[in-house]
PDB file of C-alpha atoms and ligand atoms in Angstrom:
ATOM      1  CA  MET A 481      73.723  92.262 108.589  1.00 51.00           C
ATOM      2  CA  THR A 482      74.429  93.401 112.115  1.00 69.00           C
ATOM      3  CA  ALA A 483      72.534  95.315 114.761  1.00 91.00           C
ATOM      4  CA  MET A 484      75.246  97.953 114.636  1.00 94.00           C
ATOM      5  CA  ALA A 485      74.861  98.464 110.884  1.00 95.00           C
ATOM      6  CA  ASP A 486      71.116  98.918 111.377  1.00 95.00           C
ATOM      7  CA  ARG A 487      71.731 101.370 114.202  1.00 94.00           C
ATOM      8  CA  LEU A 488      74.137 103.400 112.067  1.00 96.00           C
ATOM      9  CA  LEU A 489      71.826 103.459 109.050  1.00 97.00           C
ATOM     10  CA  ALA A 490      68.955 104.663 111.263  1.00 96.00           C
ATOM     11  CA  ALA A 491      71.158 107.294 112.883  1.00 96.00           C
ATOM     12  CA  LEU A 492      72.375 108.498 109.475  1.00 97.00           C
ATOM     13  CA  ALA A 493      68.798 108.702 108.204  1.00 97.00           C
ATOM     14  CA  GLY A 494      67.871 110.724 111.298  1.00 95.00           C
ATOM     15  CA  SER A 495      70.864 113.005 110.800  1.00 94.00           C
ATOM     16  CA  ALA A 496      69.215 114.442 107.677  1.00 94.00           C
ATOM     17  CA  ALA A 497      67.254 116.670 110.056  1.00 90.00           C
ATOM     18  CA  ARG A 498      70.365 117.982 111.818  1.00 87.00           C
ATOM     19  CA  ARG A 499      72.657 120.756 110.682  1.00 87.00           C
ATOM     20  CA  TYR A 500      76.315 119.736 110.465  1.00 80.00           C
ATOM     21  CA  GLY A 501      77.879 121.714 113.298  1.00 75.00           C
ATOM     22  CA  GLY A 502      77.465 125.378 112.458  1.00 72.00           C
ATOM     23  CA  GLU A 503      77.575 124.628 108.736  1.00 76.00           C
ATOM     24  CA  VAL A 504      74.984 124.992 106.001  1.00 85.00           C
ATOM     25  CA  VAL A 505      74.520 121.317 105.078  1.00 94.00           C
ATOM     26  CA  SER A 506      72.850 118.559 107.111  1.00 95.00           C
ATOM     27  CA  GLU A 507      74.836 115.899 108.943  1.00 95.00           C
ATOM     28  CA  LEU A 508      73.623 113.345 106.378  1.00 97.00           C
ATOM     29  CA  GLU A 509      74.595 115.484 103.375  1.00 97.00           C
ATOM     30  CA  HIS A 510      78.004 116.019 104.946  1.00 96.00           C
ATOM     31  CA  ALA A 511      78.528 112.284 105.512  1.00 98.00           C
ATOM     32  CA  LEU A 512      77.404 111.366 101.964  1.00 98.00           C
ATOM     33  CA  GLN A 513      79.573 114.061 100.389  1.00 98.00           C
ATOM     34  CA  CYS A 514      82.607 113.006 102.427  1.00 98.00           C
ATOM     35  CA  GLY A 515      82.165 109.320 101.545  1.00 98.00           C
ATOM     36  CA  GLU A 516      81.667 110.163  97.892  1.00 98.00           C
ATOM     37  CA  LEU A 517      84.755 112.377  97.704  1.00 98.00           C
ATOM     38  CA  ALA A 518      86.788 109.473  99.077  1.00 98.00           C
ATOM     39  CA  ARG A 519      85.270 107.075  96.562  1.00 98.00           C
ATOM     40  CA  ASP A 520      85.698 109.424  93.604  1.00 98.00           C
ATOM     41  CA  ARG A 521      89.305 110.173  94.500  1.00 98.00           C
ATOM     42  CA  GLY A 522      90.175 106.484  94.579  1.00 98.00           C
ATOM     43  CA  ALA A 523      90.285 105.774  98.322  1.00 98.00           C
ATOM     44  CA  ASP A 524      90.080 102.112  99.255  1.00 98.00           C
ATOM     45  CA  GLU A 525      86.969 100.713 100.942  1.00 98.00           C
ATOM     46  CA  GLU A 526      88.237 101.121 104.504  1.00 98.00           C
ATOM     47  CA  LEU A 527      88.981 104.791 103.966  1.00 98.00           C
ATOM     48  CA  GLN A 528      85.638 105.302 102.221  1.00 98.00           C
ATOM     49  CA  LEU A 529      83.913 103.759 105.240  1.00 98.00           C
ATOM     50  CA  ALA A 530      85.852 105.987 107.640  1.00 98.00           C
ATOM     51  CA  CYS A 531      84.862 109.044 105.601  1.00 98.00           C
ATOM     52  CA  LEU A 532      81.202 108.066 105.463  1.00 98.00           C
ATOM     53  CA  LEU A 533      81.073 107.468 109.227  1.00 98.00           C
ATOM     54  CA  HIS A 534      83.653 109.967 110.521  1.00 97.00           C
ATOM     55  CA  ASP A 535      81.142 112.150 112.385  1.00 96.00           C
ATOM     56  CA  VAL A 536      79.142 109.275 113.867  1.00 96.00           C
ATOM     57  CA  GLY A 537      79.919 110.784 117.269  1.00 94.00           C
ATOM     58  CA  ARG A 538      77.760 113.764 116.320  1.00 92.00           C
ATOM     59  CA  TYR A 539      74.548 111.916 115.519  1.00 91.00           C
ATOM     60  CA  ALA A 540      74.657 108.354 116.899  1.00 89.00           C
ATOM     61  CA  ILE A 541      75.727 109.277 120.440  1.00 86.00           C
ATOM     62  CA  ASP A 542      73.997 111.046 123.315  1.00 81.00           C
ATOM     63  CA  GLN A 543      75.240 114.606 122.715  1.00 78.00           C
ATOM     64  CA  SER A 544      75.341 115.383 126.438  1.00 80.00           C
ATOM     65  CA  LEU A 545      78.491 113.201 126.488  1.00 80.00           C
ATOM     66  CA  VAL A 546      80.235 115.186 123.768  1.00 83.00           C
ATOM     67  CA  ALA A 547      82.719 117.927 124.666  1.00 81.00           C
ATOM     68  CA  ASP A 548      83.400 119.566 121.310  1.00 80.00           C
ATOM     69  CA  THR A 549      79.927 120.670 120.299  1.00 73.00           C
ATOM     70  CA  LEU A 550      78.924 124.238 119.576  1.00 60.00           C
ATOM     71  CA  GLU A 551      76.784 124.122 122.710  1.00 59.00           C
ATOM     72  CA  THR A 552      79.707 124.449 125.073  1.00 53.00           C
ATOM     73  CA  ALA A 553      77.378 124.389 128.068  1.00 51.00           C
ATOM     74  CA  HIS A 554      77.713 120.627 127.714  1.00 52.00           C
ATOM     75  CA  ALA A 555      81.475 120.596 127.947  1.00 53.00           C
ATOM     76  CA  GLY A 556      82.723 119.276 131.242  1.00 57.00           C
ATOM     77  CA  ALA A 557      85.171 116.884 132.804  1.00 55.00           C
ATOM     78  CA  ALA A 558      82.973 113.885 132.000  1.00 59.00           C
ATOM     79  CA  THR A 559      82.682 114.663 128.295  1.00 70.00           C
ATOM     80  CA  ARG A 560      84.953 113.677 125.400  1.00 84.00           C
ATOM     81  CA  GLY A 561      85.322 114.715 121.805  1.00 90.00           C
ATOM     82  CA  HIS A 562      82.924 113.437 119.129  1.00 91.00           C
ATOM     83  CA  HIS A 563      85.865 111.829 117.322  1.00 94.00           C
ATOM     84  CA  ASP A 564      86.759 109.673 120.367  1.00 94.00           C
ATOM     85  CA  LEU A 565      83.173 108.725 121.170  1.00 95.00           C
ATOM     86  CA  GLY A 566      82.472 107.837 117.547  1.00 96.00           C
ATOM     87  CA  ALA A 567      85.637 105.757 117.252  1.00 97.00           C
ATOM     88  CA  ASP A 568      84.843 103.928 120.497  1.00 96.00           C
ATOM     89  CA  LEU A 569      81.344 103.126 119.266  1.00 95.00           C
ATOM     90  CA  LEU A 570      82.629 101.638 116.007  1.00 97.00           C
ATOM     91  CA  ALA A 571      85.883 100.028 117.157  1.00 97.00           C
ATOM     92  CA  PRO A 572      84.413  96.552 117.874  1.00 96.00           C
ATOM     93  CA  TRP A 573      82.724  96.478 114.464  1.00 96.00           C
ATOM     94  CA  VAL A 574      85.155  97.892 111.930  1.00 97.00           C
ATOM     95  CA  PRO A 575      88.808  97.374 110.929  1.00 97.00           C
ATOM     96  CA  GLU A 576      91.293  99.077 113.242  1.00 97.00           C
ATOM     97  CA  ARG A 577      92.318 101.544 110.534  1.00 98.00           C
ATOM     98  CA  VAL A 578      88.743 102.778 110.119  1.00 98.00           C
ATOM     99  CA  ALA A 579      88.327 103.493 113.837  1.00 98.00           C
ATOM    100  CA  TRP A 580      91.771 105.099 113.998  1.00 98.00           C
ATOM    101  CA  CYS A 581      91.046 107.486 111.130  1.00 98.00           C
ATOM    102  CA  ILE A 582      87.804 108.522 112.807  1.00 98.00           C
ATOM    103  CA  ARG A 583      89.528 108.968 116.171  1.00 97.00           C
ATOM    104  CA  MET A 584      92.228 111.108 114.555  1.00 97.00           C
ATOM    105  CA  HIS A 585      90.127 113.404 112.397  1.00 95.00           C
ATOM    106  CA  ALA A 586      90.246 116.211 114.938  1.00 94.00           C
ATOM    107  CA  ASP A 587      93.983 115.685 115.459  1.00 96.00           C
ATOM    108  CA  ALA A 588      94.449 115.805 111.679  1.00 97.00           C
ATOM    109  CA  LYS A 589      92.953 119.301 111.725  1.00 96.00           C
ATOM    110  CA  ARG A 590      95.243 120.279 114.611  1.00 97.00           C
ATOM    111  CA  TYR A 591      98.158 118.839 112.597  1.00 98.00           C
ATOM    112  CA  LEU A 592      97.328 120.654 109.353  1.00 98.00           C
ATOM    113  CA  CYS A 593      96.935 123.934 111.237  1.00 98.00           C
ATOM    114  CA  ALA A 594     100.502 123.483 112.472  1.00 98.00           C
ATOM    115  CA  ILE A 595     102.206 122.430 109.232  1.00 98.00           C
ATOM    116  CA  GLU A 596     100.287 124.088 106.398  1.00 96.00           C
ATOM    117  CA  PRO A 597     100.367 127.862 105.991  1.00 91.00           C
ATOM    118  CA  GLY A 598      96.878 129.173 105.319  1.00 96.00           C
ATOM    119  CA  TYR A 599      95.043 126.038 106.489  1.00 97.00           C
ATOM    120  CA  PHE A 600      93.724 127.644 109.662  1.00 96.00           C
ATOM    121  CA  ASP A 601      92.576 130.706 107.709  1.00 95.00           C
ATOM    122  CA  ARG A 602      90.434 128.513 105.450  1.00 93.00           C
ATOM    123  CA  LEU A 603      88.620 126.820 108.344  1.00 91.00           C
ATOM    124  CA  SER A 604      85.010 127.778 108.875  1.00 86.00           C
ATOM    125  CA  PRO A 605      84.135 129.712 112.056  1.00 87.00           C
ATOM    126  CA  ALA A 606      82.524 126.576 113.508  1.00 85.00           C
ATOM    127  CA  SER A 607      85.615 124.500 112.801  1.00 88.00           C
ATOM    128  CA  ARG A 608      87.859 127.114 114.410  1.00 91.00           C
ATOM    129  CA  HIS A 609      85.649 127.085 117.458  1.00 90.00           C
ATOM    130  CA  THR A 610      85.828 123.306 117.866  1.00 89.00           C
ATOM    131  CA  LEU A 611      89.592 123.416 117.207  1.00 93.00           C
ATOM    132  CA  ARG A 612      89.989 125.164 120.557  1.00 92.00           C
ATOM    133  CA  LEU A 613      87.836 122.543 122.279  1.00 89.00           C
ATOM    134  CA  GLN A 614      89.923 119.797 120.609  1.00 90.00           C
ATOM    135  CA  GLY A 615      93.265 121.033 121.949  1.00 93.00           C
ATOM    136  CA  GLY A 616      94.203 123.809 119.517  1.00 96.00           C
ATOM    137  CA  VAL A 617      97.070 123.801 117.016  1.00 97.00           C
ATOM    138  CA  MET A 618      99.562 120.935 117.519  1.00 97.00           C
ATOM    139  CA  SER A 619     102.894 121.670 119.150  1.00 97.00           C
ATOM    140  CA  PRO A 620     106.083 120.745 117.241  1.00 98.00           C
ATOM    141  CA  ALA A 621     106.461 117.655 119.444  1.00 98.00           C
ATOM    142  CA  GLU A 622     102.879 116.576 118.709  1.00 97.00           C
ATOM    143  CA  VAL A 623     103.439 117.146 114.977  1.00 98.00           C
ATOM    144  CA  ALA A 624     106.581 115.008 115.000  1.00 98.00           C
ATOM    145  CA  HIS A 625     104.779 112.187 116.818  1.00 97.00           C
ATOM    146  CA  PHE A 626     101.688 112.274 114.593  1.00 97.00           C
ATOM    147  CA  ALA A 627     103.732 112.452 111.384  1.00 97.00           C
ATOM    148  CA  GLU A 628     105.354 109.105 112.189  1.00 97.00           C
ATOM    149  CA  HIS A 629     102.108 107.165 112.145  1.00 97.00           C
ATOM    150  CA  ARG A 630     101.684 104.616 109.348  1.00 97.00           C
ATOM    151  CA  TRP A 631      98.151 105.886 108.648  1.00 98.00           C
ATOM    152  CA  LEU A 632      98.977 109.598 108.736  1.00 98.00           C
ATOM    153  CA  ARG A 633      98.168 110.041 105.043  1.00 98.00           C
ATOM    154  CA  ASP A 634      94.746 108.460 105.514  1.00 98.00           C
ATOM    155  CA  ALA A 635      93.880 110.751 108.423  1.00 98.00           C
ATOM    156  CA  VAL A 636      94.960 113.812 106.461  1.00 98.00           C
ATOM    157  CA  ALA A 637      93.024 112.687 103.365  1.00 98.00           C
ATOM    158  CA  LEU A 638      89.877 112.178 105.451  1.00 98.00           C
ATOM    159  CA  ARG A 639      90.343 115.614 106.954  1.00 97.00           C
ATOM    160  CA  ARG A 640      90.622 117.315 103.557  1.00 97.00           C
ATOM    161  CA  TRP A 641      87.491 115.592 102.228  1.00 97.00           C
ATOM    162  CA  ASP A 642      85.751 116.477 105.506  1.00 95.00           C
ATOM    163  CA  ASP A 643      86.590 120.140 104.869  1.00 93.00           C
ATOM    164  CA  GLU A 644      85.290 119.916 101.295  1.00 94.00           C
ATOM    165  CA  ALA A 645      82.068 118.073 102.131  1.00 95.00           C
ATOM    166  CA  LYS A 646      79.996 121.150 102.903  1.00 92.00           C
ATOM    167  CA  VAL A 647      78.587 122.090  99.499  1.00 95.00           C
ATOM    168  CA  VAL A 648      74.938 123.127  99.601  1.00 94.00           C
ATOM    169  CA  GLY A 649      72.723 121.143  97.245  1.00 94.00           C
ATOM    170  CA  LYS A 650      75.486 118.940  95.833  1.00 96.00           C
ATOM    171  CA  PRO A 651      73.961 115.780  94.328  1.00 97.00           C
ATOM    172  CA  THR A 652      75.377 112.556  95.751  1.00 98.00           C
ATOM    173  CA  ARG A 653      74.640 108.872  95.916  1.00 98.00           C
ATOM    174  CA  SER A 654      71.916 108.250  98.485  1.00 98.00           C
ATOM    175  CA  LEU A 655      72.118 106.571 101.873  1.00 98.00           C
ATOM    176  CA  GLU A 656      70.292 103.596 100.325  1.00 98.00           C
ATOM    177  CA  ASP A 657      73.056 103.365  97.713  1.00 98.00           C
ATOM    178  CA  TRP A 658      75.631 103.130 100.502  1.00 98.00           C
ATOM    179  CA  ALA A 659      73.659 100.692 102.682  1.00 97.00           C
ATOM    180  CA  PRO A 660      75.047  97.397 101.277  1.00 97.00           C
ATOM    181  CA  PHE A 661      78.593  98.796 101.494  1.00 97.00           C
ATOM    182  CA  LEU A 662      78.033  99.923 105.076  1.00 97.00           C
ATOM    183  CA  ARG A 663      76.548  96.547 106.059  1.00 96.00           C
ATOM    184  CA  ARG A 664      79.573  94.798 104.594  1.00 96.00           C
ATOM    185  CA  GLY A 665      82.050  97.092 106.346  1.00 96.00           C
ATOM    186  CA  VAL A 666      80.405  97.155 109.755  1.00 95.00           C
ATOM    187  CA  SER A 667      80.158  93.468 110.425  1.00 86.00           C
ATOM    188  CA  ARG A 668      83.294  92.173 112.018  1.00 64.00           C
TER     189      ARG A 668
HETATM  190 FE1  FE2 B1472      83.011 116.204 109.404  1.00 76.96          FE
END
């Protein structure tokens, strides 16, 4: 058990009261659905952990520091994206691959917009809005660089489950069910 695991579990519990971006599910429902999709589709434990915690920068961080929120009044030179802030928070506590996948989940959206016809059109209005704040569609040079990364497939998988994890009322395992797994994963 670590102080960080306790902090994350408390923040996740609190995120039940927050809407996920401009979407129709809560932050907690979104996190549980994303983690469960990863688990059900056979992702290994590191990728499951990254999926469960991918939006930690939205609910475990002072939101005045976050640039890519829907309240763009916050955005300024001193702010950074929720993906970077979340990855920085977790990096000392989780395997490098977990933090990397979280850091890259906005870039994975920018990547898919560039390489997959129709992907942008399927994004929700909120996700299109934050896409602009996150740098917009990747350039061909950015695509080529990103595509070379050894964990590219993990980042793209997380992104697709992220997109799917917005189903109103979908039953999932509870936060309590995930707690032992989270404590194990966030303990380095
Ligand atoms: Fe998400």
